[in-house]
Short mmCIF file of C-alpha atoms and ligand atoms in Angstrom, two decimals:
data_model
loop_
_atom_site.label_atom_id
_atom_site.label_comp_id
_atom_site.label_asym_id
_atom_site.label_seq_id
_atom_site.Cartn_x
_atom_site.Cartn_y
_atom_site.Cartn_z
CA UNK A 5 -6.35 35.14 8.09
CA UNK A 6 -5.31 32.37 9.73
CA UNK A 7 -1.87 31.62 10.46
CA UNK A 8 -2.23 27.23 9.11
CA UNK A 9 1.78 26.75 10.12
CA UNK A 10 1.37 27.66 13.44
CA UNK A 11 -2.26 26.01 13.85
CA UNK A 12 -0.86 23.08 12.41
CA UNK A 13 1.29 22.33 15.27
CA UNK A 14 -2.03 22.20 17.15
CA UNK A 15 -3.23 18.70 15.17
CA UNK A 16 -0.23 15.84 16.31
CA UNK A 17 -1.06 13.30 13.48
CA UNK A 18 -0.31 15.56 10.53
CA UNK A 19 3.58 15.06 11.94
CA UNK A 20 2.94 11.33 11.00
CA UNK A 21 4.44 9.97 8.00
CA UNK A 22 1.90 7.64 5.63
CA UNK A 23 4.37 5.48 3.43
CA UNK A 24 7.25 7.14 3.82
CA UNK A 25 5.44 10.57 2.90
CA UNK A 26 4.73 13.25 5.02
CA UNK A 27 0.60 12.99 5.10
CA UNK A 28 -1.38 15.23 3.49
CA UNK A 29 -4.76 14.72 4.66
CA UNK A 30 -7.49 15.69 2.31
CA UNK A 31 -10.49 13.38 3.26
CA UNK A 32 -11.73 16.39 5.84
CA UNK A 33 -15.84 16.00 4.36
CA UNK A 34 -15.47 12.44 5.69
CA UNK A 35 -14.01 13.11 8.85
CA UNK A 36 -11.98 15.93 10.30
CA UNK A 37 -8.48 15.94 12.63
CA UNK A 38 -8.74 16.69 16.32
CA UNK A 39 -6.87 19.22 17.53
CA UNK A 40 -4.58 18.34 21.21
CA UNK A 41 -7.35 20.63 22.96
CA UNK A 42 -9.85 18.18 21.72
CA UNK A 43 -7.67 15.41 22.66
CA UNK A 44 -6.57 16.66 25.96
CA UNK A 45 -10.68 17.60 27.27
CA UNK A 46 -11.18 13.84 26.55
CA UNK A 47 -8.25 12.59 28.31
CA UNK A 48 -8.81 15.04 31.42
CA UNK A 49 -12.20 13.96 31.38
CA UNK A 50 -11.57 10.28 32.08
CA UNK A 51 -8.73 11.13 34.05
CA UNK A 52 -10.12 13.32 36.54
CA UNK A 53 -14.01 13.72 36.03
CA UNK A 54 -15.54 10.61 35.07
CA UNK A 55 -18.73 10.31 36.68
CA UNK A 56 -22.54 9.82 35.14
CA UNK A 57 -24.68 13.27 34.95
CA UNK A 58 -28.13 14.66 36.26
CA UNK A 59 -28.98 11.79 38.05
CA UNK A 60 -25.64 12.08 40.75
CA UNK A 61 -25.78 14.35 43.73
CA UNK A 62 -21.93 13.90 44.80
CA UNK A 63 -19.36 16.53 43.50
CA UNK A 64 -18.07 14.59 40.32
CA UNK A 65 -21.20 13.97 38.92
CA UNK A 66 -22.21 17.59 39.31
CA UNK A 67 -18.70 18.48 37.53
CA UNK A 68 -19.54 16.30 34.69
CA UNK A 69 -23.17 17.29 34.48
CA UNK A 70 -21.81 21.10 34.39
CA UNK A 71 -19.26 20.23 31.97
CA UNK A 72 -21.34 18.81 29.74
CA UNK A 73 -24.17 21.49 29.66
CA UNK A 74 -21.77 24.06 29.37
CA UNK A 75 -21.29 22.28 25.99
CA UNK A 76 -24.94 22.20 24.88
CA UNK A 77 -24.70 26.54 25.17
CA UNK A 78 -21.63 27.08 23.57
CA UNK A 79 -23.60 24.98 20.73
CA UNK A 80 -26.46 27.16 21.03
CA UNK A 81 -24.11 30.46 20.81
CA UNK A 82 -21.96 28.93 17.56
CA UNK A 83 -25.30 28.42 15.13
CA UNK A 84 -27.56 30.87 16.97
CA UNK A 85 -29.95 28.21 17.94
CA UNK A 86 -33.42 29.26 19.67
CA UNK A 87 -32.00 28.37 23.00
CA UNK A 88 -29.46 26.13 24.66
CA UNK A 89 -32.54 23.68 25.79
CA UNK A 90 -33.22 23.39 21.51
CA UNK A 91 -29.82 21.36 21.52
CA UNK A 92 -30.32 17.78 21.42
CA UNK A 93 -27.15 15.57 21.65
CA UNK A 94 -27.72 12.65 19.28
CA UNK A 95 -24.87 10.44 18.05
CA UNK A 96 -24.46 12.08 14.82
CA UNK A 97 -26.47 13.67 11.89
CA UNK A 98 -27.68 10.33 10.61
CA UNK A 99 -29.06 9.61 14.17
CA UNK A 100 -30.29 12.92 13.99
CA UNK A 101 -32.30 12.82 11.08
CA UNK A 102 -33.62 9.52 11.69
CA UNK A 103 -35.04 11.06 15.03
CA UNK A 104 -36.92 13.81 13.49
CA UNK A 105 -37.99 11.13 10.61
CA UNK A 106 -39.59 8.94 13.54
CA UNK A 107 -40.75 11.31 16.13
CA UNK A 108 -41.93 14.28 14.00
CA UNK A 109 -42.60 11.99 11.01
CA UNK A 110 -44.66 9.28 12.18
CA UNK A 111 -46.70 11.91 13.77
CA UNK A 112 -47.05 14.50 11.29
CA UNK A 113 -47.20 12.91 8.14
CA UNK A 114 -50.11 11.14 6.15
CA UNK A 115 -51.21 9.25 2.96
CA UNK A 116 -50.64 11.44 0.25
CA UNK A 117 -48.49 14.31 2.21
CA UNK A 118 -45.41 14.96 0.07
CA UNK A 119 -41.93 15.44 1.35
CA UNK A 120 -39.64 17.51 -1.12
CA UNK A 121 -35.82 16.38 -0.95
CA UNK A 122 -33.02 17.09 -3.74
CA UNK A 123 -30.82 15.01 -6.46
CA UNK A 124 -28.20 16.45 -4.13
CA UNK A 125 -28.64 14.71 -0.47
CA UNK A 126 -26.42 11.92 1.07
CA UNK A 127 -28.01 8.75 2.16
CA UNK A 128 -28.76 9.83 5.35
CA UNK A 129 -30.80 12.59 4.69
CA UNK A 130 -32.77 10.29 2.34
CA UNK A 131 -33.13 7.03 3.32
CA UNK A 132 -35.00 7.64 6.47
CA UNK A 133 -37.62 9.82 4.44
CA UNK A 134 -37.73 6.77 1.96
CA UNK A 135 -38.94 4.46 5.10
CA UNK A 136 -41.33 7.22 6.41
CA UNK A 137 -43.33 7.81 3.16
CA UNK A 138 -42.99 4.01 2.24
CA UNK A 139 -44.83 3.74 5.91
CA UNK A 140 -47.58 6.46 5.69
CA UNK A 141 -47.92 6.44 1.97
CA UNK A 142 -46.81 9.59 1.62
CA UNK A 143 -44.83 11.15 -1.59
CA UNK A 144 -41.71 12.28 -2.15
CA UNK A 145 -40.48 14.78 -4.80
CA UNK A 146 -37.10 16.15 -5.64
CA UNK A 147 -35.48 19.24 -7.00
CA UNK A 148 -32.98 17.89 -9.40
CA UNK A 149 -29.59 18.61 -9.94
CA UNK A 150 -28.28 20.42 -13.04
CA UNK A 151 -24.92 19.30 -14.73
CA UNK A 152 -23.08 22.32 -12.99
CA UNK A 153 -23.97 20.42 -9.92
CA UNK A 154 -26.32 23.37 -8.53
CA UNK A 155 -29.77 22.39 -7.53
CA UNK A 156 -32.67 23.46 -10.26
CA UNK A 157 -34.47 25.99 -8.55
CA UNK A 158 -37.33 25.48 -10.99
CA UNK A 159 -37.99 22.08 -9.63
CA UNK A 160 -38.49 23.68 -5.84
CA UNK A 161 -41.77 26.02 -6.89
CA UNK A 162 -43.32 23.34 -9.67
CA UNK A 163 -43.12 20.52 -6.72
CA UNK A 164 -44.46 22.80 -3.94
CA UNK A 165 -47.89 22.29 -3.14
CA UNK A 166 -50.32 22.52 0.24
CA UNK A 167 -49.60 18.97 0.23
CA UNK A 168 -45.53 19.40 0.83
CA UNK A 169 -45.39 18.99 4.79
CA UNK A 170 -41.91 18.69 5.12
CA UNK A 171 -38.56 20.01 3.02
CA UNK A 172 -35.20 18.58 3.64
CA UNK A 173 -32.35 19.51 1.71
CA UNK A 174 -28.50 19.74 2.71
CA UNK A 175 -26.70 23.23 3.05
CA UNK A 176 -23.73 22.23 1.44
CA UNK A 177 -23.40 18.84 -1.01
CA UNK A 178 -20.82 16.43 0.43
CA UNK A 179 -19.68 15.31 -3.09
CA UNK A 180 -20.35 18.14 -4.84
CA UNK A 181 -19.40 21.18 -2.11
CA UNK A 182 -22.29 23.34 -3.68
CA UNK A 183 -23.89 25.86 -1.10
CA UNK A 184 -27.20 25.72 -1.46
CA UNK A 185 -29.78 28.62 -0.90
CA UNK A 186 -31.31 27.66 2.04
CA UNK A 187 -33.35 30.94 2.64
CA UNK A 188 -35.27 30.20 -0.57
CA UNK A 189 -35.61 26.86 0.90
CA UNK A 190 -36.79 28.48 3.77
CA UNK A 191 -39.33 30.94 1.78
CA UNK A 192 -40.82 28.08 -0.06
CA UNK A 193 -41.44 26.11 3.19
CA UNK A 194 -43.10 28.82 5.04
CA UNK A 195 -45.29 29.86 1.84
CA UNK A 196 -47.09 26.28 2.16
CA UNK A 197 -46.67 25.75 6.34
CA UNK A 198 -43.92 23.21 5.67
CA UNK A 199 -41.42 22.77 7.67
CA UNK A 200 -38.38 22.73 6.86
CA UNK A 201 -34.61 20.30 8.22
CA UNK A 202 -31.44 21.36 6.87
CA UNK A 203 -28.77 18.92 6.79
CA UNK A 204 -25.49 21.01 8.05
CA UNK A 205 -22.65 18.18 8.43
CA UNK A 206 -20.96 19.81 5.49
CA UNK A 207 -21.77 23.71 6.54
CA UNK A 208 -21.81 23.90 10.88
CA UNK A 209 -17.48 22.96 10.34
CA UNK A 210 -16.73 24.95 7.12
CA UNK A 211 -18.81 28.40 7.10
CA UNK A 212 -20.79 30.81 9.67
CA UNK A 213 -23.92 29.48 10.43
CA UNK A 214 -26.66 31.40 11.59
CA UNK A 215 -30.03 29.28 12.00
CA UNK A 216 -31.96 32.65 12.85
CA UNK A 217 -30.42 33.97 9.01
CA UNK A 218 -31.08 30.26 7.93
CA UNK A 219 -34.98 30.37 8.62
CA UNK A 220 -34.88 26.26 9.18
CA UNK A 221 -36.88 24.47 11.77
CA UNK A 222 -34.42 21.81 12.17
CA UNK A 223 -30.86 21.56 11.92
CA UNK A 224 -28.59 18.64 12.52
CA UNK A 225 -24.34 18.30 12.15
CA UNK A 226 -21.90 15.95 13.81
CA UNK A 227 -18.94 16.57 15.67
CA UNK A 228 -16.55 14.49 14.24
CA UNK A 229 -16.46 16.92 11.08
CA UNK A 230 -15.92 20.01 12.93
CA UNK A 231 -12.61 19.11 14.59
CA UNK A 232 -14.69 17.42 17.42
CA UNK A 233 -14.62 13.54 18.76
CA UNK A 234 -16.78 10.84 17.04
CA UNK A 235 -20.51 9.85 17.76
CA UNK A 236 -21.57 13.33 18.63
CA UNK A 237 -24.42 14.89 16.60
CA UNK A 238 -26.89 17.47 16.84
CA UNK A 239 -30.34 18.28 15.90
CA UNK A 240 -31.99 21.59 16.97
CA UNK A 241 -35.40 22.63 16.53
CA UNK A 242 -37.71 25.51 18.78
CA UNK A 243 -38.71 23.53 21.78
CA UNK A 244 -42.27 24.34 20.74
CA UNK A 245 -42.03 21.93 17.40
CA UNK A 246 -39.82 19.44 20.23
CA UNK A 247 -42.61 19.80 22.88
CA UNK A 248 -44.94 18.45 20.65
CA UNK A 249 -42.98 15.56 19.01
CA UNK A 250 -43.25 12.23 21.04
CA UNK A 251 -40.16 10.21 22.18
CA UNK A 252 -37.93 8.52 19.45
CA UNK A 253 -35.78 6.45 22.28
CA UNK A 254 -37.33 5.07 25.40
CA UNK A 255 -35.45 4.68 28.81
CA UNK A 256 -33.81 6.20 31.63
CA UNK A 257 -33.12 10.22 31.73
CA UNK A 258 -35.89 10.52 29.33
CA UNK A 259 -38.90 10.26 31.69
CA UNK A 260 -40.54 12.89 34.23
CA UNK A 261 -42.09 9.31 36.51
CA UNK A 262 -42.42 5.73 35.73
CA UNK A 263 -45.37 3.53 36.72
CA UNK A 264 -45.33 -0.26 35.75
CA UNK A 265 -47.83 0.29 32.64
CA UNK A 266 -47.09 3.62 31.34
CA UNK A 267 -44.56 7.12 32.02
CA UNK A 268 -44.77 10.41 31.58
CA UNK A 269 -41.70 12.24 29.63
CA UNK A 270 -39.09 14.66 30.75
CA UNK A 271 -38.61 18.58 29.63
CA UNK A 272 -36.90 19.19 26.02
CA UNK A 273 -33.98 18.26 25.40
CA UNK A 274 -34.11 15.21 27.88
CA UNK A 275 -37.27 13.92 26.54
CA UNK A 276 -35.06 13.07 23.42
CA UNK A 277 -31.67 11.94 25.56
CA UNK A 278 -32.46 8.53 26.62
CA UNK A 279 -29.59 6.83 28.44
CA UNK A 280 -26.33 7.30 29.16
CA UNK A 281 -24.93 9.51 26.30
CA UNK A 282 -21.17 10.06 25.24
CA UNK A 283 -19.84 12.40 28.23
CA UNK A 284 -16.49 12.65 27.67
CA UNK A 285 -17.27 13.08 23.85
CA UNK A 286 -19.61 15.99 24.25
CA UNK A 287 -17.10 17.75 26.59
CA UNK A 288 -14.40 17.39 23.81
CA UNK A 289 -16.60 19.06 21.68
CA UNK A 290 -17.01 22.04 23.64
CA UNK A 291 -13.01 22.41 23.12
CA UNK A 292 -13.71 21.95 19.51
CA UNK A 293 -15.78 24.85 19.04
CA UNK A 294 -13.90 26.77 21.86
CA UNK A 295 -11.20 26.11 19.24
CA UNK A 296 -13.39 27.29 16.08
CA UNK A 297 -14.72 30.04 17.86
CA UNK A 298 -11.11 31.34 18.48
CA UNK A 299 -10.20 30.93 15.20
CA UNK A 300 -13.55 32.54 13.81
CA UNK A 301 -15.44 31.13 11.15
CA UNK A 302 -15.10 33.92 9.02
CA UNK A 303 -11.58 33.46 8.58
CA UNK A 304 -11.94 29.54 8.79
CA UNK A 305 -14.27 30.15 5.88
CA UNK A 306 -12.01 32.69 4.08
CA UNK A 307 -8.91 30.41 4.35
CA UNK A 308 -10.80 27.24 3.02
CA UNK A 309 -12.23 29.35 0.41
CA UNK A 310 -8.93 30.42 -0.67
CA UNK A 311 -7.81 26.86 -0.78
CA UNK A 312 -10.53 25.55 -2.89
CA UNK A 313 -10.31 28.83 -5.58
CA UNK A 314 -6.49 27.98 -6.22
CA UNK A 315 -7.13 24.12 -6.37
CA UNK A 316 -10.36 24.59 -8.96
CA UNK A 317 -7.35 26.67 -10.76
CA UNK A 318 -4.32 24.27 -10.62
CA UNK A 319 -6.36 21.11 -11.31
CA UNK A 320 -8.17 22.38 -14.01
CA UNK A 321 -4.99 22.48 -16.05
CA UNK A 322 -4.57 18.77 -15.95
CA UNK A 323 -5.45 17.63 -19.19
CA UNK A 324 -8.71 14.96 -18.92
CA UNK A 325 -9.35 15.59 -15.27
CA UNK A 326 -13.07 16.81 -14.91
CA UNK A 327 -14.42 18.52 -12.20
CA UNK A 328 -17.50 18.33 -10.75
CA UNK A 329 -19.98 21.39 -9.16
CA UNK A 330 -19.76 24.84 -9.19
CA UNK A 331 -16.10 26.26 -10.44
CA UNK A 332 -16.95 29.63 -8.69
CA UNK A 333 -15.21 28.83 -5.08
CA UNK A 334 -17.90 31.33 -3.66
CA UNK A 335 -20.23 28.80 -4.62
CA UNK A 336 -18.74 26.15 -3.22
CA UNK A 337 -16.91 24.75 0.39
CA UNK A 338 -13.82 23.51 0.57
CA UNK A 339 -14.61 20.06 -1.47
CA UNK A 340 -13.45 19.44 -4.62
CA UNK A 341 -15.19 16.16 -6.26
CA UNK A 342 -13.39 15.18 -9.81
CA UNK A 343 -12.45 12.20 -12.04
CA UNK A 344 -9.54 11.41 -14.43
CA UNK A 345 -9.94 10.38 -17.55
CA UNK A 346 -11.25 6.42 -17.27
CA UNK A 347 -9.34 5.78 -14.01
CA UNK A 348 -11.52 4.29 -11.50
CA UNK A 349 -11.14 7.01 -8.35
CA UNK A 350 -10.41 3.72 -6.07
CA UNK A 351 -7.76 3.49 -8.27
CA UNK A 352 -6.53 7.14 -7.95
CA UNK A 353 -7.09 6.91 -4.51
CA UNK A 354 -4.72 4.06 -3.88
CA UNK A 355 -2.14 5.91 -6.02
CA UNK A 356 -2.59 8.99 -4.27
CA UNK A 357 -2.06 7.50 -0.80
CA UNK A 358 1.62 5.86 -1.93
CA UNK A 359 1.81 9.64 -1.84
CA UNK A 360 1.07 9.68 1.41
CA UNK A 361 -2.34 11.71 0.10
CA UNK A 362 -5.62 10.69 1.85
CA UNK A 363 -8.52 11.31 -0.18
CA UNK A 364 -12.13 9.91 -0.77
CA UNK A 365 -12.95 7.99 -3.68
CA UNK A 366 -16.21 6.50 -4.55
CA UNK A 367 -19.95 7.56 -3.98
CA UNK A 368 -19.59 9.58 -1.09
CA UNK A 369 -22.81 7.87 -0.13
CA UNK A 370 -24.89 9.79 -2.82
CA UNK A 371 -25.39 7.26 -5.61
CA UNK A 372 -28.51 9.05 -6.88
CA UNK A 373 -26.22 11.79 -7.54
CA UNK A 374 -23.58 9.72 -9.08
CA UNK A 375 -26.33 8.21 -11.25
CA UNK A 376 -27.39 11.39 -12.30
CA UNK A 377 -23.73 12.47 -13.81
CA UNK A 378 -23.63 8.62 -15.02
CA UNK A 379 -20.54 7.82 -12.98
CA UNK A 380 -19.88 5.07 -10.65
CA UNK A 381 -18.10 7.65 -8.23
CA UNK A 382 -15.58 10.48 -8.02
CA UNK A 383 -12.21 11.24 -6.29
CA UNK A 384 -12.92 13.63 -3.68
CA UNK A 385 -10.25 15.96 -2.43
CA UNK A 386 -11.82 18.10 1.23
CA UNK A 387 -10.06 20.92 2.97
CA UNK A 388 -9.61 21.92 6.59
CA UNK A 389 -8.08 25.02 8.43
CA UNK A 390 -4.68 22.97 8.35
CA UNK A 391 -4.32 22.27 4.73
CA UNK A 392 -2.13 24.30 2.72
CA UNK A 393 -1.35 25.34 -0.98
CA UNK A 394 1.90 23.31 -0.77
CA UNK A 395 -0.41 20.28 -0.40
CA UNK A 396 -2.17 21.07 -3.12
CA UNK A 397 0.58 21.20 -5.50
CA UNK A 398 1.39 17.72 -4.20
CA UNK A 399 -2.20 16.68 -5.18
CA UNK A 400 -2.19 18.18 -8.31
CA UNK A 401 1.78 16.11 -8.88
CA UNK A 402 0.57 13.19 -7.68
CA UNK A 403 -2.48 13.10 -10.08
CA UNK A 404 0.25 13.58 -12.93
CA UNK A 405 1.77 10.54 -11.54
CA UNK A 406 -1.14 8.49 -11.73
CA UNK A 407 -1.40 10.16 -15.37
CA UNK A 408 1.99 8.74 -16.46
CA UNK A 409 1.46 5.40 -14.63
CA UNK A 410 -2.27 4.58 -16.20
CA UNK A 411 -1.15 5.46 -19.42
CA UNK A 412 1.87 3.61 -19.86
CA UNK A 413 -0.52 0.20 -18.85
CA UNK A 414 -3.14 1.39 -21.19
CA UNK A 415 -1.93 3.90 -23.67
CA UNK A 416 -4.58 6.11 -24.77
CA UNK A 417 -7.23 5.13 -21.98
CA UNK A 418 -6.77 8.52 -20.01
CA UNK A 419 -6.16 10.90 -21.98
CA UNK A 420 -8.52 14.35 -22.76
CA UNK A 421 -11.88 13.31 -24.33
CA UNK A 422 -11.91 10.07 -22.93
CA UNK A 423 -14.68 9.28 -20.83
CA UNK A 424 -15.45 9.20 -16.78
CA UNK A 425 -15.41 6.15 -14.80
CA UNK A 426 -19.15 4.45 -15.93
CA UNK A 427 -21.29 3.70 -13.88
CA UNK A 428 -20.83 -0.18 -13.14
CA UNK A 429 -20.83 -1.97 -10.04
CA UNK A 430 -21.70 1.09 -7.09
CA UNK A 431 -18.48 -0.02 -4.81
CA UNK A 432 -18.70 1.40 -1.18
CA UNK A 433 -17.42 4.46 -0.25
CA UNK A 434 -19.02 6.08 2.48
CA UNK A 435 -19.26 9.59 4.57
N1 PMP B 529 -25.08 14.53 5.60
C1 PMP B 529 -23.99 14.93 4.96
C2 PMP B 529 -24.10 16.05 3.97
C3 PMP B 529 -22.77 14.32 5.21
O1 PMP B 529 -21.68 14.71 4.55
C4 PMP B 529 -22.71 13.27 6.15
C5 PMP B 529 -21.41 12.56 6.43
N2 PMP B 529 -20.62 12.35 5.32
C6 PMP B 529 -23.87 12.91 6.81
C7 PMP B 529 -25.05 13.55 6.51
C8 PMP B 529 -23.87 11.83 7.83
O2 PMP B 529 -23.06 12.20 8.91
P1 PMP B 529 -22.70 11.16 10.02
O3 PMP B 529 -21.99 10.03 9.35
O4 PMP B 529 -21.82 11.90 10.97
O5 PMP B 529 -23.98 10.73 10.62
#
């Protein structure tokens, strides 16, 4: 197990106060805390390595460029990727999936290919599939979500067909926290030669992932959720299905040689690395998963678990809040989506945080989701290795407080039976 007092010493902002409160900082889905390693690799970076890579031959440069692909292994060894040349540094999933959208996409796909998604995915494991199919005139189908905020199975073999060329679903919901069955995923893909992307920014932080267990071609996660800096991402695919895919971004590092009409491209992963890419950043992540490893993400997983089973328990007995997804925490990460009677979540959100509480409240950039529960958003409570049960009592307190203060403006409003937030104007939330 792991010992969260002592690793909390390891994170510097959760000393900070937030209005007077100590912080309690449950808005871990959107982004997580960095830990001093993380901090400190940055720091040493630009204070005693800074230097371009691959294209240097003087003794900084050849730090930086070891530095740096010492990272893209120890990324290969955490998810049990092909090989460390199937790591591609991107800036983060979004970039990711909008890479393999463009350069396996506009290749690949045809007029009337189908691409099967779910009710379940965040915009950016959507909206780049939108463009692609809107461009080709290909189809898109989904497997919809049922109201215990699982994905309907059902919907995955009806909508399969020798025309599905591509699935792409997320292993675990962002606003939801469902795990998903990726395997089956991965079944139904190879039973029609589809390939299959799996969206990990919610699974590669939270739970051991295993892409050879997984059965995906392509998997993509950022950085900046896994304890790591921001704009670092990931995609990995077998260098065979990357061999084959043309550029996405053109430019330096990316090219083998360079006439004045036309160029040749470089080996996988450079083919896909144009430019200068975040150094510093990707070295920092290497101390990030040195840091997970150390931990080990069975007992990161067993600890987050833990957290999530007794919050399901201890919200559930506040009258008129309603939770959303699974209520089996083996179901489920660390992410617990839910609303409060009729009080907007913005609403509980800015109560919460005079508690010195951060939380998420809106969409969570899944408004076909939202739609689907025919809600305008949720309040979105995320757990890391640092959070404890003592901050969950203080949630679970604070949402009393926003109880008593709601009702005394509008007696009656927020009480049990009364309904969700509706789904009115779709304010932003994002991550
Ligand atoms: N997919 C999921 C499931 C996510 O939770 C997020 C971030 N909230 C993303 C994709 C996009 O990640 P990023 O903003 O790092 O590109």
């Amino acid at each position: 197990m792991l010992d969260t007092e002592k690793l909390r010493k390891d994170f510097p902002i959760l000393s900070r106060t937030v209005r007077g409160k100590p912080l309690v900082y449950l808005d871990n889905a959107a982004t997580s805390q960095k830990p001093k390693a993380v901090i400190d690799a940055l720091s040493n970076y630009y204070l005693n390595q800074n230097a371009n890579i691959h294209r240097g031959i003087h003794t900084l440069s050849e730090e930086a460029t070891q530095a740096f692909e010492e990272v893209r292994k120890k990324v290969a060894k955490f998810v049990h990727a092909p090989s460390a040349q199937s790591v591609i540094f991107t800036r983060n999933t979004t970039e990711s999936i909008n890479l393999v959208a463009y350069a396996w996409g506009r290749k690949n796909i045809q007029a009337g290919d189908e691409i099967l998604l779910t009710g379940m995915e965040h915009h950016a494991n959507l909206v780049p599939w939108q463009i692609l199919a809107q461009e080709k005139g290909a189809v898109l189908k989904f497997v919809s979500v049922t109201e215990a905020g699982t994905l309907n199975l059902e919907d995955l073999d009806k909508n399969l067909s020798k025309k599905t060329k591509l699935i792409s679903v997320t292993h675990v919901s962002n606003a939801l926290g469902t795990i998903n069955p990726i395997r089956r995923f991965a079944q139904a893909a190879r039973s029609v030669g589809a390939v299959l992307f799996v969206d990990a920014a919610q699974s590669v932080p939270h739970i051991p992932v295993d892409m050879r267990v997984l059965g995906c071609d392509f998997l993509a996660f950022s950085s900046h959720k896994m304890l790591g800096p921001t704009g670092i991402g990931v995609l990995i695919a077998h260098e065979d299905l990357l061999d084959k895919m043309p550029p996405f971004l053109a430019g330096g590092d990316m090219i083998r040689e360079v006439w004045l009409e036309k160029a040749t491209w470089n080996d996988v992963p450079y083919k896909f690395e144009a430019g200068t890419p975040d150094i510093g950043g990707v070295i920092a992540f290497g101390a990030a998963i040195d840091y997970l490893q150390n931990l080990g993400m069975d007992n990161v997983r067993a600890h987050e678990q833990e957290l999530v089973a007794y919050a399901l328990a201890e919200l559930s007995k506040i009258q008129g809040l309603k939770i959303y997804g699974p209520l089996d925490a083996a179901q489920r990460s660390g992410v617990v989506s839910f609303n409060l009677g009729a009080i907007h979540p913005h609403d509980l959100g800015t109560v919460l945080d005079e508690d010195g509480i951060a939380v998420r409240a809106g969409h969570h950039c899944c408004q076909p989701l939202m739609r689907g529960f025919g809600i305008s958003g949720t309040t979105r409570a995320s757990f890391n290795i640092y959070n404890t049960k003592e901050e969950v009592d203080k949630l679970v307190k604070s949402l009393e407080r926003a109880k008593m203060l709601f009702d005394a403006c509008a007696p009656g409003a927020f009480s049990t039976g009364s309904s969700s937030p509706k789904e009115t104007s779709q304010k932003s939330s994002r991550k």
